Coordinates of C-alpha atoms and ligand atoms in Angstrom, one line a residue:
M20 CA 0.0 0.0 0.0
T21 CA 1.2 3.4 -0.8
T22 CA 1.6 5.7 2.2
F23 CA 3.5 8.9 2.6
S24 CA 7.2 9.1 3.3
N25 CA 8.3 10.0 6.9
R26 CA 10.3 12.8 5.4
V27 CA 7.3 14.5 3.9
E28 CA 5.1 13.9 6.9
Q29 CA 7.6 15.8 9.1
I30 CA 7.1 19.1 7.2
S31 CA 4.1 21.3 6.7
I32 CA 3.1 24.4 4.7
S33 CA 4.7 27.5 6.1
G34 CA 2.8 29.3 8.8
I35 CA 3.1 32.5 6.8
R36 CA 0.4 31.5 4.3
E37 CA -2.1 31.0 7.1
V38 CA -1.7 34.6 8.1
F39 CA -2.4 35.8 4.5
E40 CA -5.5 33.7 4.4
A41 CA -6.8 35.1 7.7
A42 CA -6.7 38.7 6.4
G43 CA -9.1 40.3 3.9
D44 CA -8.3 41.1 0.2
D45 CA -7.8 44.8 0.9
A46 CA -5.4 44.2 3.8
I47 CA -2.1 46.0 4.0
N48 CA 0.5 43.3 3.5
L49 CA 3.7 43.5 5.5
G50 CA 4.1 39.8 5.2
L51 CA 5.8 39.6 1.8
G52 CA 9.4 38.5 1.3
Q53 CA 9.9 40.3 -2.0
P54 CA 11.0 43.8 -3.1
D55 CA 8.2 46.0 -4.4
F56 CA 10.2 47.1 -7.5
P57 CA 10.1 45.9 -11.1
A58 CA 13.0 43.8 -12.3
P59 CA 15.5 45.9 -14.3
D60 CA 14.4 46.9 -17.9
H61 CA 17.6 45.4 -19.4
A62 CA 16.8 42.0 -17.7
H63 CA 13.3 42.0 -19.2
Q64 CA 14.7 43.0 -22.6
A65 CA 17.4 40.3 -22.6
A66 CA 14.8 37.6 -22.0
V67 CA 12.5 39.0 -24.7
D68 CA 15.4 39.2 -27.2
A69 CA 16.5 35.7 -26.5
I70 CA 13.0 34.3 -26.8
Q71 CA 12.4 36.1 -30.1
A72 CA 15.7 35.0 -31.5
G73 CA 14.8 31.4 -30.6
K74 CA 17.8 31.2 -28.3
A75 CA 15.8 30.2 -25.2
D76 CA 14.0 27.1 -26.5
A77 CA 16.5 24.3 -25.6
Y78 CA 18.0 22.9 -22.5
T79 CA 21.2 24.6 -21.4
E80 CA 24.2 23.1 -19.7
N81 CA 23.1 21.5 -16.4
K82 CA 25.0 24.1 -14.5
G83 CA 23.5 27.0 -16.6
M84 CA 25.0 28.9 -19.6
H85 CA 28.6 29.6 -19.3
E86 CA 28.1 33.3 -19.9
L87 CA 25.7 33.5 -17.0
R88 CA 28.2 31.7 -14.7
E89 CA 30.9 34.1 -15.8
A90 CA 28.7 37.0 -14.9
I91 CA 28.1 35.5 -11.4
S92 CA 31.9 34.9 -11.1
A93 CA 32.6 38.5 -12.1
R94 CA 30.3 39.8 -9.3
Y95 CA 32.2 37.8 -6.7
S96 CA 35.6 39.2 -7.9
Q97 CA 34.2 42.8 -8.0
D98 CA 32.1 42.8 -4.9
L99 CA 33.9 40.5 -2.5
D100 CA 37.3 40.2 -4.1
V101 CA 36.9 36.4 -4.2
E102 CA 37.8 34.3 -7.2
V103 CA 35.1 31.9 -8.2
D104 CA 35.6 29.6 -11.1
P105 CA 32.5 29.7 -13.4
D106 CA 32.7 25.9 -13.4
D107 CA 32.2 25.9 -9.6
V108 CA 28.7 27.5 -9.9
I109 CA 25.4 25.8 -10.4
T110 CA 22.5 28.0 -11.3
T111 CA 19.3 26.9 -9.5
A112 CA 15.6 27.5 -9.3
G113 CA 16.1 30.3 -6.8
G114 CA 18.2 30.2 -3.6
S115 CA 15.5 27.7 -2.5
E116 CA 16.8 25.0 -4.8
A117 CA 20.4 25.9 -4.0
L118 CA 19.7 25.2 -0.3
H119 CA 18.1 22.0 -1.2
L120 CA 21.1 20.8 -3.2
A121 CA 23.5 21.7 -0.4
M122 CA 21.5 19.6 2.1
E123 CA 20.9 16.7 -0.2
A124 CA 24.5 16.4 -1.2
H125 CA 26.0 16.8 2.3
V126 CA 23.5 15.6 5.0
E127 CA 23.6 11.9 5.9
E128 CA 20.5 10.2 7.4
G129 CA 20.3 11.2 11.1
Q130 CA 23.0 13.9 10.9
E131 CA 22.5 17.3 12.5
V132 CA 22.1 20.6 10.8
I133 CA 22.5 23.8 12.9
F134 CA 20.6 26.9 11.9
P135 CA 19.4 30.2 13.4
D136 CA 16.1 30.3 15.4
P137 CA 14.2 32.4 14.4
G138 CA 15.4 31.7 10.9
F139 CA 14.3 31.3 7.3
V140 CA 11.6 28.5 7.2
A141 CA 13.3 26.4 4.6
Y142 CA 16.3 25.4 6.8
D143 CA 14.2 23.3 9.1
A144 CA 12.1 21.7 6.3
L145 CA 15.0 21.0 4.0
T146 CA 17.0 19.4 6.8
K147 CA 14.1 17.0 7.4
L148 CA 13.6 16.3 3.7
A149 CA 17.3 15.3 3.6
G150 CA 16.7 12.9 6.5
G151 CA 18.7 15.1 8.9
K152 CA 18.0 16.4 12.4
P153 CA 17.3 20.1 12.8
V154 CA 19.3 21.8 15.6
P155 CA 17.9 25.4 15.9
V156 CA 20.2 27.8 17.8
P157 CA 18.7 30.8 19.7
L158 CA 20.0 34.3 18.6
R159 CA 21.6 37.1 20.7
D160 CA 19.5 40.0 21.8
D161 CA 20.4 41.9 18.7
L162 CA 19.1 38.9 16.7
T163 CA 22.5 38.0 15.2
I164 CA 23.8 34.4 15.5
D165 CA 26.6 34.0 18.0
P166 CA 29.5 31.9 16.6
E167 CA 30.0 30.5 20.1
A168 CA 26.5 29.2 20.1
I169 CA 27.1 27.4 16.8
E170 CA 30.4 26.0 18.2
E171 CA 28.7 24.7 21.3
A172 CA 26.0 23.0 19.3
I173 CA 28.4 21.1 17.1
T174 CA 28.6 17.4 17.9
E175 CA 30.2 14.5 16.1
D176 CA 26.9 14.1 14.2
T177 CA 26.9 17.6 12.8
A178 CA 26.9 17.7 9.0
A179 CA 26.5 21.5 8.5
F180 CA 25.5 24.8 10.0
V181 CA 23.6 27.5 8.1
V182 CA 24.3 31.2 8.5
N183 CA 22.2 33.9 6.9
S184 CA 23.5 37.5 6.9
P185 CA 21.7 39.8 6.3
G186 CA 19.0 37.7 7.9
N187 CA 15.4 36.7 7.3
P188 CA 13.3 37.2 9.4
T189 CA 15.5 39.5 11.5
G190 CA 17.2 41.9 9.2
A191 CA 20.3 41.4 11.4
V192 CA 23.8 41.6 9.8
S193 CA 26.8 39.6 11.2
T194 CA 30.0 41.6 11.9
E195 CA 33.2 40.8 10.1
E196 CA 34.5 39.3 13.3
D197 CA 31.6 36.9 13.5
V198 CA 31.9 36.0 9.9
R199 CA 35.6 35.2 10.3
E200 CA 34.5 33.0 13.2
F201 CA 32.0 31.1 11.0
A202 CA 34.9 30.4 8.6
R203 CA 37.2 29.3 11.4
I204 CA 34.5 26.9 12.9
A205 CA 33.9 25.4 9.4
D206 CA 37.7 24.9 9.0
E207 CA 38.5 23.6 12.5
H208 CA 35.5 21.4 13.1
D209 CA 35.5 20.1 9.5
V210 CA 31.8 20.8 9.1
L211 CA 30.1 22.5 6.2
C212 CA 29.0 26.1 6.5
I213 CA 26.1 26.9 4.2
S214 CA 26.1 30.6 3.9
D215 CA 22.8 32.0 2.6
E216 CA 23.5 35.5 1.3
V217 CA 20.4 36.3 -0.8
Y218 CA 20.2 39.7 0.9
Q219 CA 23.9 40.5 0.3
Y220 CA 23.2 43.8 -1.4
F221 CA 20.9 45.2 1.2
V222 CA 23.2 46.2 4.0
F223 CA 22.7 49.7 5.4
D224 CA 25.2 50.0 8.2
G225 CA 28.6 48.5 7.7
E226 CA 29.5 45.9 5.0
H227 CA 28.5 42.5 3.8
Y228 CA 31.0 39.8 4.6
S229 CA 31.0 36.2 3.5
P230 CA 32.7 33.2 5.2
I231 CA 34.0 32.3 1.7
Q232 CA 36.4 35.3 2.0
F233 CA 38.0 33.8 5.1
A234 CA 37.8 30.0 5.0
E235 CA 41.0 28.1 4.5
S236 CA 39.4 24.8 3.7
D237 CA 36.6 24.2 1.2
N238 CA 34.0 23.9 3.9
V239 CA 31.9 26.8 2.8
V240 CA 29.2 26.9 0.1
V241 CA 27.4 30.1 -0.7
V242 CA 23.8 30.5 -1.8
N243 CA 22.6 33.6 -3.6
G244 CA 20.3 34.6 -6.4
C245 CA 18.5 37.3 -8.4
S246 CA 15.3 37.1 -6.4
K247 CA 16.0 39.9 -3.9
A248 CA 18.9 41.8 -5.4
Y249 CA 17.2 42.5 -8.7
S250 CA 13.6 42.0 -7.6
M251 CA 13.3 38.9 -9.7
T252 CA 11.5 36.5 -7.4
G253 CA 9.2 35.2 -10.2
W254 CA 12.1 34.4 -12.5
R255 CA 13.4 31.6 -10.2
L256 CA 17.1 32.1 -10.7
G257 CA 19.6 31.5 -8.0
W258 CA 22.9 29.7 -7.6
I259 CA 25.3 27.9 -5.4
T260 CA 29.1 28.1 -5.4
G261 CA 31.6 26.0 -3.6
S262 CA 34.7 23.8 -4.3
S263 CA 34.7 21.5 -7.4
R264 CA 34.2 18.3 -5.4
R265 CA 31.2 19.8 -3.7
I266 CA 29.8 21.2 -7.0
E267 CA 30.3 17.8 -8.6
R268 CA 28.1 16.1 -5.9
M269 CA 25.5 18.8 -6.0
I270 CA 25.2 18.8 -9.8
R271 CA 24.2 15.1 -9.5
V272 CA 21.1 16.1 -7.5
H273 CA 20.4 19.2 -9.7
Q274 CA 20.7 17.1 -12.9
Y275 CA 17.9 14.8 -11.9
I276 CA 15.5 17.2 -10.1
Q277 CA 15.9 20.2 -12.4
A278 CA 18.1 19.4 -15.5
C279 CA 18.8 23.1 -15.8
T280 CA 17.2 26.4 -14.9
S281 CA 14.7 28.1 -17.3
A282 CA 16.6 29.4 -20.3
P283 CA 14.7 32.8 -20.6
A284 CA 15.4 33.4 -16.9
Q285 CA 19.1 32.7 -17.5
F286 CA 19.3 35.4 -20.2
A287 CA 17.5 37.9 -17.9
A288 CA 19.8 37.1 -15.0
E289 CA 22.9 37.5 -17.0
A290 CA 21.8 40.9 -18.1
A291 CA 20.9 41.9 -14.5
L292 CA 24.2 40.7 -13.1
S293 CA 26.4 42.3 -15.8
G294 CA 24.4 45.5 -16.4
S295 CA 24.3 48.6 -14.3
Q296 CA 24.0 47.9 -10.5
D297 CA 22.4 51.3 -9.9
V298 CA 19.0 49.7 -9.5
V299 CA 20.3 47.6 -6.6
Q300 CA 21.7 50.6 -4.9
E301 CA 18.4 52.5 -5.4
M302 CA 16.4 49.7 -3.8
S303 CA 18.9 49.5 -0.9
D304 CA 18.7 53.3 -0.3
T305 CA 14.9 53.1 -0.3
F306 CA 14.8 50.2 2.1
E307 CA 17.1 52.1 4.4
E308 CA 14.8 55.1 4.5
R309 CA 11.8 52.9 5.2
R310 CA 13.7 51.0 7.9
D311 CA 14.2 54.3 9.7
L312 CA 10.5 55.2 9.3
V313 CA 9.3 51.8 10.7
V314 CA 11.9 51.5 13.5
N315 CA 11.1 55.1 14.7
G316 CA 7.4 54.4 14.6
L317 CA 7.8 51.2 16.6
E318 CA 10.0 52.8 19.2
E319 CA 7.5 55.7 19.6
M320 CA 4.9 53.0 20.4
G321 CA 7.2 51.8 23.2
L322 CA 8.0 48.5 21.5
D323 CA 11.5 47.0 21.8
V324 CA 13.0 46.6 18.4
P325 CA 16.6 45.7 17.5
T326 CA 17.6 48.0 14.6
P327 CA 18.0 45.8 11.6
K328 CA 21.1 46.6 9.5
G329 CA 20.0 44.9 6.3
A330 CA 17.5 43.0 4.2
F331 CA 14.0 44.5 4.4
Y332 CA 12.6 43.1 7.6
V333 CA 12.2 44.3 11.1
M334 CA 11.4 42.1 14.1
P335 CA 10.0 43.9 17.1
E336 CA 9.1 42.2 20.4
V337 CA 5.4 42.4 20.7
P338 CA 2.9 41.9 23.5
E339 CA 0.6 38.8 23.5
G340 CA -2.3 39.2 21.1
W341 CA -0.6 42.0 19.1
V342 CA -0.4 40.1 15.8
D343 CA -4.1 39.1 16.0
E344 CA -5.1 42.8 16.8
C345 CA -3.1 43.9 13.6
I346 CA -4.7 41.2 11.4
S347 CA -8.2 41.9 12.6
R348 CA -7.6 45.6 11.6
G349 CA -6.5 44.6 8.1
L350 CA -2.8 44.5 8.5
I351 CA -0.8 41.4 7.7
V352 CA 2.2 40.8 9.9
V353 CA 3.8 37.4 10.5
P354 CA 4.0 36.0 14.1
G355 CA 7.6 35.3 15.0
E356 CA 6.9 31.7 15.9
A357 CA 6.4 31.0 12.1
F358 CA 10.3 31.1 12.0
G359 CA 11.0 28.9 15.0
E360 CA 10.2 28.5 18.7
Q361 CA 12.5 31.3 19.7
G362 CA 10.5 33.7 17.5
K363 CA 7.6 33.6 20.0
G364 CA 6.9 37.0 21.3
Y365 CA 8.2 38.7 18.1
A366 CA 6.6 39.7 14.8
R367 CA 8.2 40.0 11.4
L368 CA 7.3 43.0 9.4
S369 CA 8.5 43.4 5.8
Y370 CA 8.9 47.0 4.7
A371 CA 9.1 46.1 1.0
T372 CA 6.0 48.3 0.5
S373 CA 5.3 52.0 -0.2
T374 CA 5.9 54.7 2.3
E375 CA 2.1 55.6 2.3
E376 CA 1.2 52.0 3.1
L377 CA 3.9 51.9 5.8
E378 CA 2.5 55.0 7.4
E379 CA -1.0 53.5 7.4
A380 CA 0.4 50.3 8.8
L381 CA 2.1 52.2 11.6
E382 CA -1.2 53.8 12.6
I383 CA -2.8 50.4 12.8
M384 CA 0.1 49.1 14.8
R385 CA -0.4 52.0 17.2
E386 CA -4.0 51.1 17.7
A387 CA -3.1 47.4 18.1
T388 CA -0.5 48.3 20.7
E389 CA -3.0 50.3 22.7
A390 CA -5.6 47.6 22.5
V391 CA -3.4 45.0 24.1
Q392 CA -1.8 47.2 26.8
Ligands
PLP413 C1 17.0 33.8 3.7 C2 16.4 33.4 2.4 N1 17.1 32.5 1.7 C3 16.6 32.0 0.6 C4 15.4 32.4 0.1 C5 14.9 31.8 -1.2 O1 14.6 32.8 -2.2 P1 14.5 32.4 -3.7 O2 14.3 30.9 -3.8 O3 13.4 33.2 -4.3 O4 15.9 32.8 -4.2 C6 14.6 33.4 0.8 C7 13.3 33.8 0.3 O5 12.5 34.5 1.0 C8 15.2 33.9 2.0 O6 14.5 34.8 2.7

């Protein structure tokens, strides 16, 4: 008799969707994890041109077109001063597939995967799908992950630890010192560090650092993509990079679950990565202004809120009942527990929406705060 696998029975649809369903159609939505900008014109045009020229009809190389992987490699050398061989890149269906490849290729049945709690919902689910055991690690008060906490959680069964700076749901950015520690831990303990850097280009205070800049071994793989940086969530184009032997294992998985990423999306991504990066800076500047607006508003209400230094999320501590009060007033915010047990008592707000909507949203939050006090 056909039943369902244990792996799939251990996971469920993300709690975020339930919140969307609970709110009406005209609700203000601060639940979304995507920028509210169009993708760059030159990305649109490159896909249209490729389609019309009949260049996007066939499978590409499993890893993705060489030109696209060269464009990805060029970003690493320009932006992080890291040399990445285009052959050590697999383009994937978003960062989501890249995370999946990393887990499938490295996590043995029953092995442990350490990740931030609260953290991006996929880390827990993908660990379970790979047959692994999730080991969520609580964050510091400023919502960054403490390298010491990672080190303490490592056992002889640890396959990997995930770091995510700038972070979802927190907006927290790890310091250079911490990122150097992530690299040292991966080297010294001989465990894989999966560094999820999809918000790399949205850092407001300080700089983005990657453990791949500091690791001496090949124990770091980096996940990134076009979804957030270029507002291209619908194109489903991400990538993973790591050493040749790791890429060689991950391509085995990618070949059978995906074959290659969508060819039109590859042309669009290549144009986005190699064209002007002004659009990225404009988005980042806009997010920073909105961050200030939202953080000031929340502080005026008397809520405790660590100032996020990147991404487009803010995670205030909220009184019991606050999220429900917001939702019943037509404002979608996501309860912190959707991102892990330690998220309880927090809410995640995405400020990837217009200033006018954010101002309206702050007014509703003010009312919700008064209602629960
Ligand atoms: C931290 C993080 N990693 C990865 C992803 C995956 O995004 P995508 O598959 O669109 O690249 C997301 C999306 O919200 C995210 O927040």
